[in-house]
Amino acid sequence: MEFIDYTTLKMVWWLLVGILWLGFAMTEGFDMGVGMLLPFVGKTDEERRVAINAVAPHWDGNQVWLILAAGAIFAAWPIVYATTFSGFYLALMLMLFSLFFRPVGFDYRSKLENKKWRSTWDWGLFISGIVPPLILGVAFGNLFLGVPFHYDDYLRSFYDGNFFGLLHPFAVLSGLLAISMFVMHGGAYLMMRCGDEVYNRTRTYTQFAAIAVIALFAIEGLWLWTSIDGYALTSEINTGAPANPLGKTVEIFEGAWLTNYTEYPLTMIAPIVGFVAAFGAFLSARARKAGIAFAMTTMSMFGIILTGAFSLFPFILPSSVNPSHSLTIWDAASSELTLSIMLFATLLFVPIILIYTVWCYVKLWGKYSVEDIREKQHSLY
């Protein structure tokens, strides 16, 4: 990859990390969304098994995107990974422990014909569906507020906040937006994969979630525009230099998070898609067009996530303690050799992941109904 210079490599990896998180949102978004809907769209054990069978064969493959995205941050931006895990340690541990319910819940939930046993694991799957998007949404919201960390002269990071300090109302609202997006996306997916009363209830919840996405996204945008000061680079930065977050000047002022939309008008496509596609998901679910609804929910999530990414660029992790210590894509990246080797591995292996993922869905595609569950009582789920 010698034909790609260091500055371009940094930009490429900002795009690739973003693509991996978009892949996580699209795949884990619908199976976590189904987990959140599970106790509500299924009134009987058989109906809940219909919902479970729609995602159970795929959830572990979908989780590959979460592992890839986290691993990419570790490899591409090691200083971001280290600082983030220091500050968000308790929150990330809560997310990790919530994920423990997933393999156990899917594999053991239907092993015993005991109502209390199965109900307990249904709520366990609900927890494993709602906690990760809530925590990731809160974390993403905190990026716009600034994270309380700084470095000493030896680049040792110090975190000056605590867990409860992350629960700013704006960040909590971001978490609720993430939950609404996943419920909307999971509902659209479940509409494609189930029948009977599960379909009708899911259709209703999908419409409610789409309305919530539109409302929360609008409130977040207005809040960011009117009440939250943004970060901006006010000094020259050597985009091709090795990682060193201490050699720049950053200032905080009103409206800074929106300057990229003024300088690069094409980025306005992202928030427009976020709103329009969410409304399209509402209309499609109302019209019983499950496939179109799923496409709309995917586009809406992509638009909303890209809206945040475009606002933050080039910042990755802003510091509220010392803004000049904020991490950007230019001063937090791994070495040129590391980024080059990783790019080669990514171009080789990500297409393989995409191929086997699509193959699994093609082979296992179909609708589930209560009759299917009754006919296949020996089914794993």
CSV table of C-alpha atoms in Angstrom, one decimal:
chain,number,residue,atom,x,y,z
A,1,MET,CA,0.0,0.0,0.0
A,2,GLU,CA,3.0,2.3,-0.6
A,3,PHE,CA,1.0,4.2,-3.2
A,4,ILE,CA,-1.3,5.6,-0.5
A,5,ASP,CA,0.3,8.4,1.6
A,6,TYR,CA,0.0,8.5,5.4
A,7,THR,CA,-2.6,11.3,5.4
A,8,THR,CA,-4.8,9.5,3.0
A,9,LEU,CA,-4.5,6.3,5.0
A,10,LYS,CA,-5.7,8.1,8.1
A,11,MET,CA,-8.8,9.3,6.1
A,12,VAL,CA,-9.4,5.9,4.7
A,13,TRP,CA,-9.4,4.4,8.2
A,14,TRP,CA,-11.8,7.0,9.4
A,15,LEU,CA,-14.1,5.8,6.6
A,16,LEU,CA,-13.5,2.1,7.3
A,17,VAL,CA,-14.2,2.4,11.0
A,18,GLY,CA,-17.4,4.2,10.2
A,19,ILE,CA,-18.4,1.5,7.7
A,20,LEU,CA,-17.8,-1.2,10.4
A,21,TRP,CA,-20.0,0.7,12.9
A,22,LEU,CA,-22.7,1.1,10.2
A,23,GLY,CA,-22.5,-2.7,9.6
A,24,PHE,CA,-23.0,-3.2,13.3
A,25,ALA,CA,-26.0,-0.9,13.3
A,26,MET,CA,-27.6,-2.6,10.3
A,27,THR,CA,-27.1,-6.2,11.5
A,28,GLU,CA,-27.0,-6.1,15.3
A,29,GLY,CA,-29.6,-3.3,15.1
A,30,PHE,CA,-32.4,-5.6,14.0
A,31,ASP,CA,-31.5,-8.6,16.1
A,32,MET,CA,-31.2,-6.4,19.3
A,33,GLY,CA,-34.4,-4.6,18.2
A,34,VAL,CA,-36.2,-8.0,18.0
A,35,GLY,CA,-34.9,-8.7,21.5
A,36,MET,CA,-36.4,-5.5,22.8
A,37,LEU,CA,-39.7,-6.3,21.1
A,38,LEU,CA,-39.8,-10.0,22.2
A,39,PRO,CA,-41.8,-9.6,25.4
A,40,PHE,CA,-44.4,-7.4,23.7
A,41,VAL,CA,-45.0,-8.8,20.2
A,42,GLY,CA,-45.4,-12.4,21.5
A,43,LYS,CA,-48.3,-12.9,23.9
A,44,THR,CA,-47.8,-16.7,24.0
A,45,ASP,CA,-44.7,-18.9,24.2
A,46,GLU,CA,-45.2,-20.0,20.6
A,47,GLU,CA,-45.5,-16.4,19.4
A,48,ARG,CA,-42.3,-15.5,21.2
A,49,ARG,CA,-40.6,-18.5,19.6
A,50,VAL,CA,-41.6,-17.2,16.2
A,51,ALA,CA,-39.7,-13.9,17.0
A,52,ILE,CA,-36.7,-15.8,18.4
A,53,ASN,CA,-36.4,-18.1,15.4
A,54,ALA,CA,-36.2,-15.1,13.1
A,55,VAL,CA,-32.9,-13.9,14.6
A,56,ALA,CA,-31.5,-16.8,16.6
A,57,PRO,CA,-29.6,-18.4,13.7
A,58,HIS,CA,-27.9,-15.1,12.8
A,59,TRP,CA,-27.2,-13.1,16.0
A,60,ASP,CA,-23.7,-14.5,16.6
A,61,GLY,CA,-22.7,-13.8,13.0
A,62,ASN,CA,-24.1,-10.3,13.3
A,63,GLN,CA,-22.0,-9.7,16.5
A,64,VAL,CA,-18.9,-10.1,14.3
A,65,TRP,CA,-19.4,-6.5,13.3
A,66,LEU,CA,-19.2,-5.3,16.9
A,67,ILE,CA,-16.0,-7.2,17.4
A,68,LEU,CA,-14.6,-5.9,14.1
A,69,ALA,CA,-15.5,-2.3,14.9
A,70,ALA,CA,-14.0,-2.4,18.4
A,71,GLY,CA,-10.9,-4.1,17.1
A,72,ALA,CA,-10.5,-1.6,14.3
A,73,ILE,CA,-10.5,1.2,16.9
A,74,PHE,CA,-7.9,-0.6,18.9
A,75,ALA,CA,-5.6,-1.1,15.8
A,76,ALA,CA,-6.2,2.1,13.9
A,77,TRP,CA,-6.5,4.5,16.9
A,78,PRO,CA,-4.8,2.8,19.9
A,79,ILE,CA,-4.7,6.0,22.0
A,80,VAL,CA,-8.5,6.5,21.5
A,81,TYR,CA,-9.1,2.9,22.5
A,82,ALA,CA,-7.0,3.2,25.7
A,83,THR,CA,-8.5,6.6,26.7
A,84,THR,CA,-12.1,5.5,26.0
A,85,PHE,CA,-11.8,2.2,27.9
A,86,SER,CA,-10.3,4.1,30.9
A,87,GLY,CA,-13.2,6.6,31.0
A,88,PHE,CA,-16.1,4.4,30.0
A,89,TYR,CA,-14.9,1.3,31.8
A,90,LEU,CA,-17.9,0.7,34.0
A,91,ALA,CA,-20.4,1.5,31.2
A,92,LEU,CA,-18.6,-0.9,28.8
A,93,MET,CA,-18.5,-3.6,31.5
A,94,LEU,CA,-22.3,-3.2,31.9
A,95,MET,CA,-22.7,-3.6,28.2
A,96,LEU,CA,-20.5,-6.7,28.1
A,97,PHE,CA,-22.3,-8.4,31.0
A,98,SER,CA,-25.7,-7.6,29.3
A,99,LEU,CA,-24.4,-9.4,26.2
A,100,PHE,CA,-23.8,-12.6,28.3
A,101,PHE,CA,-27.6,-13.1,28.2
A,102,ARG,CA,-27.6,-13.6,24.5
A,103,PRO,CA,-25.9,-16.9,23.9
A,104,VAL,CA,-27.4,-18.5,27.1
A,105,GLY,CA,-30.8,-17.1,26.4
A,106,PHE,CA,-31.0,-18.2,22.8
A,107,ASP,CA,-29.5,-21.7,23.4
A,108,TYR,CA,-31.2,-22.6,26.7
A,109,ARG,CA,-34.5,-20.7,26.7
A,110,SER,CA,-36.6,-23.4,25.1
A,111,LYS,CA,-34.7,-26.4,26.7
A,112,LEU,CA,-37.2,-26.6,29.6
A,113,GLU,CA,-41.0,-26.5,29.3
A,114,ASN,CA,-41.3,-24.2,32.2
A,115,LYS,CA,-43.2,-20.9,31.9
A,116,LYS,CA,-41.1,-19.1,34.6
A,117,TRP,CA,-37.8,-20.3,33.1
A,118,ARG,CA,-38.7,-19.2,29.6
A,119,SER,CA,-40.1,-15.8,30.7
A,120,THR,CA,-36.9,-15.1,32.6
A,121,TRP,CA,-34.8,-15.7,29.5
A,122,ASP,CA,-37.2,-13.6,27.4
A,123,TRP,CA,-36.5,-10.7,29.7
A,124,GLY,CA,-32.8,-11.6,29.6
A,125,LEU,CA,-32.9,-11.3,25.8
A,126,PHE,CA,-34.7,-8.0,26.3
A,127,ILE,CA,-31.9,-6.7,28.5
A,128,SER,CA,-29.2,-7.8,26.1
A,129,GLY,CA,-31.1,-5.9,23.4
A,130,ILE,CA,-31.7,-2.6,25.2
A,131,VAL,CA,-28.5,-2.1,27.2
A,132,PRO,CA,-25.9,-2.0,24.3
A,133,PRO,CA,-27.7,0.6,22.2
A,134,LEU,CA,-28.4,2.7,25.3
A,135,ILE,CA,-24.8,2.7,26.4
A,136,LEU,CA,-23.4,3.2,22.9
A,137,GLY,CA,-25.9,6.0,22.3
A,138,VAL,CA,-25.0,7.7,25.6
A,139,ALA,CA,-21.3,7.4,24.8
A,140,PHE,CA,-21.8,8.9,21.3
A,141,GLY,CA,-23.8,11.8,22.9
A,142,ASN,CA,-21.0,12.5,25.3
A,143,LEU,CA,-18.6,13.0,22.4
A,144,PHE,CA,-20.5,16.3,21.6
A,145,LEU,CA,-20.3,17.4,25.2
A,146,GLY,CA,-16.6,16.5,25.6
A,147,VAL,CA,-15.1,13.7,27.7
A,148,PRO,CA,-13.2,14.7,30.9
A,149,PHE,CA,-9.7,13.5,30.1
A,150,HIS,CA,-6.2,15.0,29.6
A,151,TYR,CA,-2.6,13.9,29.0
A,152,ASP,CA,0.6,14.7,30.7
A,153,ASP,CA,3.9,15.3,28.9
A,154,TYR,CA,4.5,11.6,28.6
A,155,LEU,CA,1.1,11.0,26.9
A,156,ARG,CA,-0.3,9.2,30.0
A,157,SER,CA,-4.0,9.7,30.0
A,158,PHE,CA,-6.0,10.8,33.1
A,159,TYR,CA,-9.8,10.6,33.3
A,160,ASP,CA,-11.3,13.2,35.6
A,161,GLY,CA,-15.0,12.1,35.5
A,162,ASN,CA,-17.1,9.3,36.8
A,163,PHE,CA,-19.9,7.0,35.6
A,164,PHE,CA,-22.8,9.3,36.6
A,165,GLY,CA,-21.1,12.2,34.9
A,166,LEU,CA,-21.8,10.5,31.6
A,167,LEU,CA,-25.6,10.7,32.2
A,168,HIS,CA,-26.0,14.3,30.9
A,169,PRO,CA,-29.6,14.7,29.6
A,170,PHE,CA,-28.3,15.2,26.0
A,171,ALA,CA,-26.3,12.0,26.2
A,172,VAL,CA,-29.3,10.1,27.7
A,173,LEU,CA,-31.5,11.4,24.8
A,174,SER,CA,-28.9,10.1,22.4
A,175,GLY,CA,-29.2,6.7,24.1
A,176,LEU,CA,-33.0,6.8,23.7
A,177,LEU,CA,-32.6,7.7,20.1
A,178,ALA,CA,-30.3,4.7,19.6
A,179,ILE,CA,-32.9,2.4,21.3
A,180,SER,CA,-35.7,3.8,19.1
A,181,MET,CA,-33.6,3.2,15.9
A,182,PHE,CA,-32.9,-0.4,16.9
A,183,VAL,CA,-36.6,-1.0,17.7
A,184,MET,CA,-37.7,0.5,14.4
A,185,HIS,CA,-35.1,-1.5,12.5
A,186,GLY,CA,-35.9,-4.7,14.4
A,187,GLY,CA,-39.6,-4.3,13.8
A,188,ALA,CA,-39.2,-3.9,10.1
A,189,TYR,CA,-37.0,-7.0,10.0
A,190,LEU,CA,-39.5,-9.0,12.1
A,191,MET,CA,-42.3,-7.9,9.7
A,192,MET,CA,-40.4,-9.7,6.9
A,193,ARG,CA,-39.8,-12.8,8.9
A,194,CYS,CA,-43.0,-13.5,10.8
A,195,GLY,CA,-46.8,-13.9,10.3
A,196,ASP,CA,-49.9,-14.2,12.4
A,197,GLU,CA,-50.5,-11.8,15.3
A,198,VAL,CA,-46.8,-11.3,15.8
A,199,TYR,CA,-46.7,-9.5,12.4
A,200,ASN,CA,-49.6,-7.2,13.4
A,201,ARG,CA,-48.2,-6.2,16.7
A,202,THR,CA,-44.7,-5.7,15.2
A,203,ARG,CA,-46.2,-3.5,12.5
A,204,THR,CA,-47.7,-1.2,15.2
A,205,TYR,CA,-44.5,-1.0,17.3
A,206,THR,CA,-42.5,-0.2,14.1
A,207,GLN,CA,-44.7,2.8,13.4
A,208,PHE,CA,-44.4,4.1,17.0
A,209,ALA,CA,-40.6,3.6,16.9
A,210,ALA,CA,-40.3,5.5,13.6
A,211,ILE,CA,-42.2,8.5,15.1
A,212,ALA,CA,-40.0,8.4,18.1
A,213,VAL,CA,-36.9,8.4,15.9
A,214,ILE,CA,-38.1,11.5,14.0
A,215,ALA,CA,-39.0,13.3,17.2
A,216,LEU,CA,-35.8,12.5,19.1
A,217,PHE,CA,-33.5,13.2,16.2
A,218,ALA,CA,-35.2,16.6,15.7
A,219,ILE,CA,-34.8,17.4,19.4
A,220,GLU,CA,-31.2,16.4,19.4
A,221,GLY,CA,-30.5,18.6,16.4
A,222,LEU,CA,-32.1,21.6,17.9
A,223,TRP,CA,-30.4,21.1,21.2
A,224,LEU,CA,-27.0,20.8,19.5
A,225,TRP,CA,-27.7,23.9,17.4
A,226,THR,CA,-28.9,26.1,20.2
A,227,SER,CA,-27.3,25.0,23.5
A,228,ILE,CA,-24.2,23.0,23.0
A,229,ASP,CA,-20.9,24.6,22.1
A,230,GLY,CA,-18.7,22.7,19.7
A,231,TYR,CA,-15.0,22.2,19.1
A,232,ALA,CA,-12.9,23.5,16.3
A,233,LEU,CA,-9.2,23.3,15.3
A,234,THR,CA,-7.7,26.8,15.4
A,235,SER,CA,-4.1,26.0,14.6
A,236,GLU,CA,-2.3,24.3,11.7
A,237,ILE,CA,-1.9,20.5,12.1
A,238,ASN,CA,0.5,18.3,10.3
A,239,THR,CA,-1.9,15.6,8.9
A,240,GLY,CA,1.0,13.3,8.0
A,241,ALA,CA,2.8,13.4,11.3
A,242,PRO,CA,3.0,10.5,13.9
A,243,ALA,CA,0.4,10.4,16.6
A,244,ASN,CA,0.8,13.3,19.1
A,245,PRO,CA,-2.4,15.0,20.4
A,246,LEU,CA,-0.4,17.7,22.3
A,247,GLY,CA,0.7,19.9,19.4
A,248,LYS,CA,-2.4,21.8,18.4
A,249,THR,CA,-4.9,24.4,19.6
A,250,VAL,CA,-8.6,23.7,19.9
A,251,GLU,CA,-11.2,26.2,20.9
A,252,ILE,CA,-14.9,25.8,22.0
A,253,PHE,CA,-17.5,28.1,20.6
A,254,GLU,CA,-21.2,28.2,19.7
A,255,GLY,CA,-22.2,26.5,16.5
A,256,ALA,CA,-18.8,24.8,15.9
A,257,TRP,CA,-20.4,21.4,15.6
A,258,LEU,CA,-22.4,22.6,12.6
A,259,THR,CA,-19.5,24.3,10.6
A,260,ASN,CA,-18.8,21.2,8.5
A,261,TYR,CA,-22.3,21.5,7.0
A,262,THR,CA,-21.6,25.0,6.0
A,263,GLU,CA,-18.2,24.2,4.5
A,264,TYR,CA,-19.3,20.9,2.9
A,265,PRO,CA,-23.0,21.4,1.9
A,266,LEU,CA,-23.2,17.8,0.5
A,267,THR,CA,-23.1,16.5,4.1
A,268,MET,CA,-26.6,17.9,4.6
A,269,ILE,CA,-27.8,14.8,2.7
A,270,ALA,CA,-27.2,12.7,5.9
A,271,PRO,CA,-29.7,14.4,8.2
A,272,ILE,CA,-32.2,14.7,5.4
A,273,VAL,CA,-32.0,11.0,4.7
A,274,GLY,CA,-32.3,10.3,8.5
A,275,PHE,CA,-35.6,12.2,8.7
A,276,VAL,CA,-37.1,11.2,5.3
A,277,ALA,CA,-36.2,7.5,5.6
A,278,ALA,CA,-37.7,7.3,9.1
A,279,PHE,CA,-40.9,8.8,7.8
A,280,GLY,CA,-40.7,6.4,4.9
A,281,ALA,CA,-40.4,3.5,7.3
A,282,PHE,CA,-43.5,4.7,9.1
A,283,LEU,CA,-45.5,4.9,5.9
A,284,SER,CA,-44.2,1.5,4.6
A,285,ALA,CA,-45.0,-0.2,7.9
A,286,ARG,CA,-48.5,1.4,7.8
A,287,ALA,CA,-48.9,0.1,4.2
A,288,ARG,CA,-47.7,-3.4,5.1
A,289,LYS,CA,-44.6,-3.1,2.8
A,290,ALA,CA,-42.1,-4.9,5.1
A,291,GLY,CA,-39.2,-5.0,2.6
A,292,ILE,CA,-39.5,-1.3,1.8
A,293,ALA,CA,-39.8,-0.5,5.6
A,294,PHE,CA,-36.6,-2.4,6.2
A,295,ALA,CA,-34.7,-0.5,3.5
A,296,MET,CA,-36.0,2.7,5.0
A,297,THR,CA,-35.0,1.9,8.5
A,298,THR,CA,-31.5,1.0,7.3
A,299,MET,CA,-31.2,4.3,5.4
A,300,SER,CA,-32.5,6.3,8.4
A,301,MET,CA,-30.0,4.7,10.8
A,302,PHE,CA,-27.2,5.3,8.3
A,303,GLY,CA,-28.3,9.0,7.8
A,304,ILE,CA,-28.5,9.6,11.6
A,305,ILE,CA,-25.1,8.0,12.4
A,306,LEU,CA,-23.4,9.8,9.5
A,307,THR,CA,-24.9,13.1,10.7
A,308,GLY,CA,-23.1,12.7,14.0
A,309,ALA,CA,-19.9,11.6,12.3
A,310,PHE,CA,-19.9,14.6,9.9
A,311,SER,CA,-20.5,17.0,12.8
A,312,LEU,CA,-17.6,15.6,14.8
A,313,PHE,CA,-15.1,15.4,11.9
A,314,PRO,CA,-12.1,15.5,12.3
A,315,PHE,CA,-12.5,14.9,16.0
A,316,ILE,CA,-12.8,11.4,17.4
A,317,LEU,CA,-12.7,12.0,21.2
A,318,PRO,CA,-13.0,15.7,22.3
A,319,SER,CA,-11.6,16.6,25.7
A,320,SER,CA,-13.7,18.8,28.0
A,321,VAL,CA,-10.8,19.3,30.5
A,322,ASN,CA,-8.2,20.5,28.0
A,323,PRO,CA,-9.8,20.9,24.5
A,324,SER,CA,-6.3,21.1,22.9
A,325,HIS,CA,-5.8,17.4,24.1
A,326,SER,CA,-8.8,16.3,22.0
A,327,LEU,CA,-8.1,13.4,19.7
A,328,THR,CA,-8.5,13.8,15.9
A,329,ILE,CA,-8.0,11.4,13.0
A,330,TRP,CA,-4.8,13.3,12.2
A,331,ASP,CA,-3.0,12.9,15.6
A,332,ALA,CA,-4.4,9.7,17.1
A,333,ALA,CA,-3.7,7.1,14.3
A,334,SER,CA,-1.3,4.2,14.3
A,335,SER,CA,1.8,4.2,12.3
A,336,GLU,CA,1.8,4.2,8.5
A,337,LEU,CA,3.0,0.6,8.3
A,338,THR,CA,0.3,-0.6,10.7
A,339,LEU,CA,-2.5,1.2,8.8
A,340,SER,CA,-1.2,-0.2,5.5
A,341,ILE,CA,-1.0,-3.8,6.7
A,342,MET,CA,-4.5,-3.5,8.3
A,343,LEU,CA,-5.9,-2.1,5.1
A,344,PHE,CA,-4.6,-5.1,3.1
A,345,ALA,CA,-6.2,-7.5,5.7
A,346,THR,CA,-9.4,-5.6,5.6
A,347,LEU,CA,-9.7,-5.6,1.8
A,348,LEU,CA,-9.0,-9.4,1.9
A,349,PHE,CA,-11.2,-10.6,4.8
A,350,VAL,CA,-14.2,-8.2,4.9
A,351,PRO,CA,-15.5,-9.4,1.5
A,352,ILE,CA,-15.3,-12.9,2.8
A,353,ILE,CA,-17.4,-12.0,5.9
A,354,LEU,CA,-19.9,-10.3,3.6
A,355,ILE,CA,-20.2,-13.3,1.3
A,356,TYR,CA,-20.8,-15.9,4.1
A,357,THR,CA,-23.2,-13.5,5.9
A,358,VAL,CA,-25.3,-13.1,2.8
A,359,TRP,CA,-25.1,-16.8,2.1
A,360,CYS,CA,-26.4,-17.6,5.6
A,361,TYR,CA,-29.4,-15.3,5.2
A,362,VAL,CA,-30.2,-16.6,1.7
A,363,LYS,CA,-30.2,-20.2,2.9
A,364,LEU,CA,-32.2,-19.6,6.1
A,365,TRP,CA,-34.6,-17.0,4.7
A,366,GLY,CA,-38.3,-17.5,5.1
A,367,LYS,CA,-41.3,-16.6,7.3
A,368,TYR,CA,-42.1,-18.2,10.6
A,369,SER,CA,-45.6,-18.8,12.0
A,370,VAL,CA,-47.1,-20.4,15.0
A,371,GLU,CA,-47.9,-23.4,12.9
A,372,ASP,CA,-44.2,-23.8,12.0
A,373,ILE,CA,-43.3,-23.8,15.7
A,374,ARG,CA,-46.0,-26.4,16.5
A,375,GLU,CA,-44.8,-28.7,13.6
A,376,LYS,CA,-41.2,-28.4,14.7
A,377,GLN,CA,-41.2,-28.9,18.5
A,378,HIS,CA,-37.8,-30.4,18.2
A,379,SER,CA,-36.5,-27.1,16.9
A,380,LEU,CA,-33.5,-25.7,18.8
A,381,TYR,CA,-35.3,-22.4,19.5
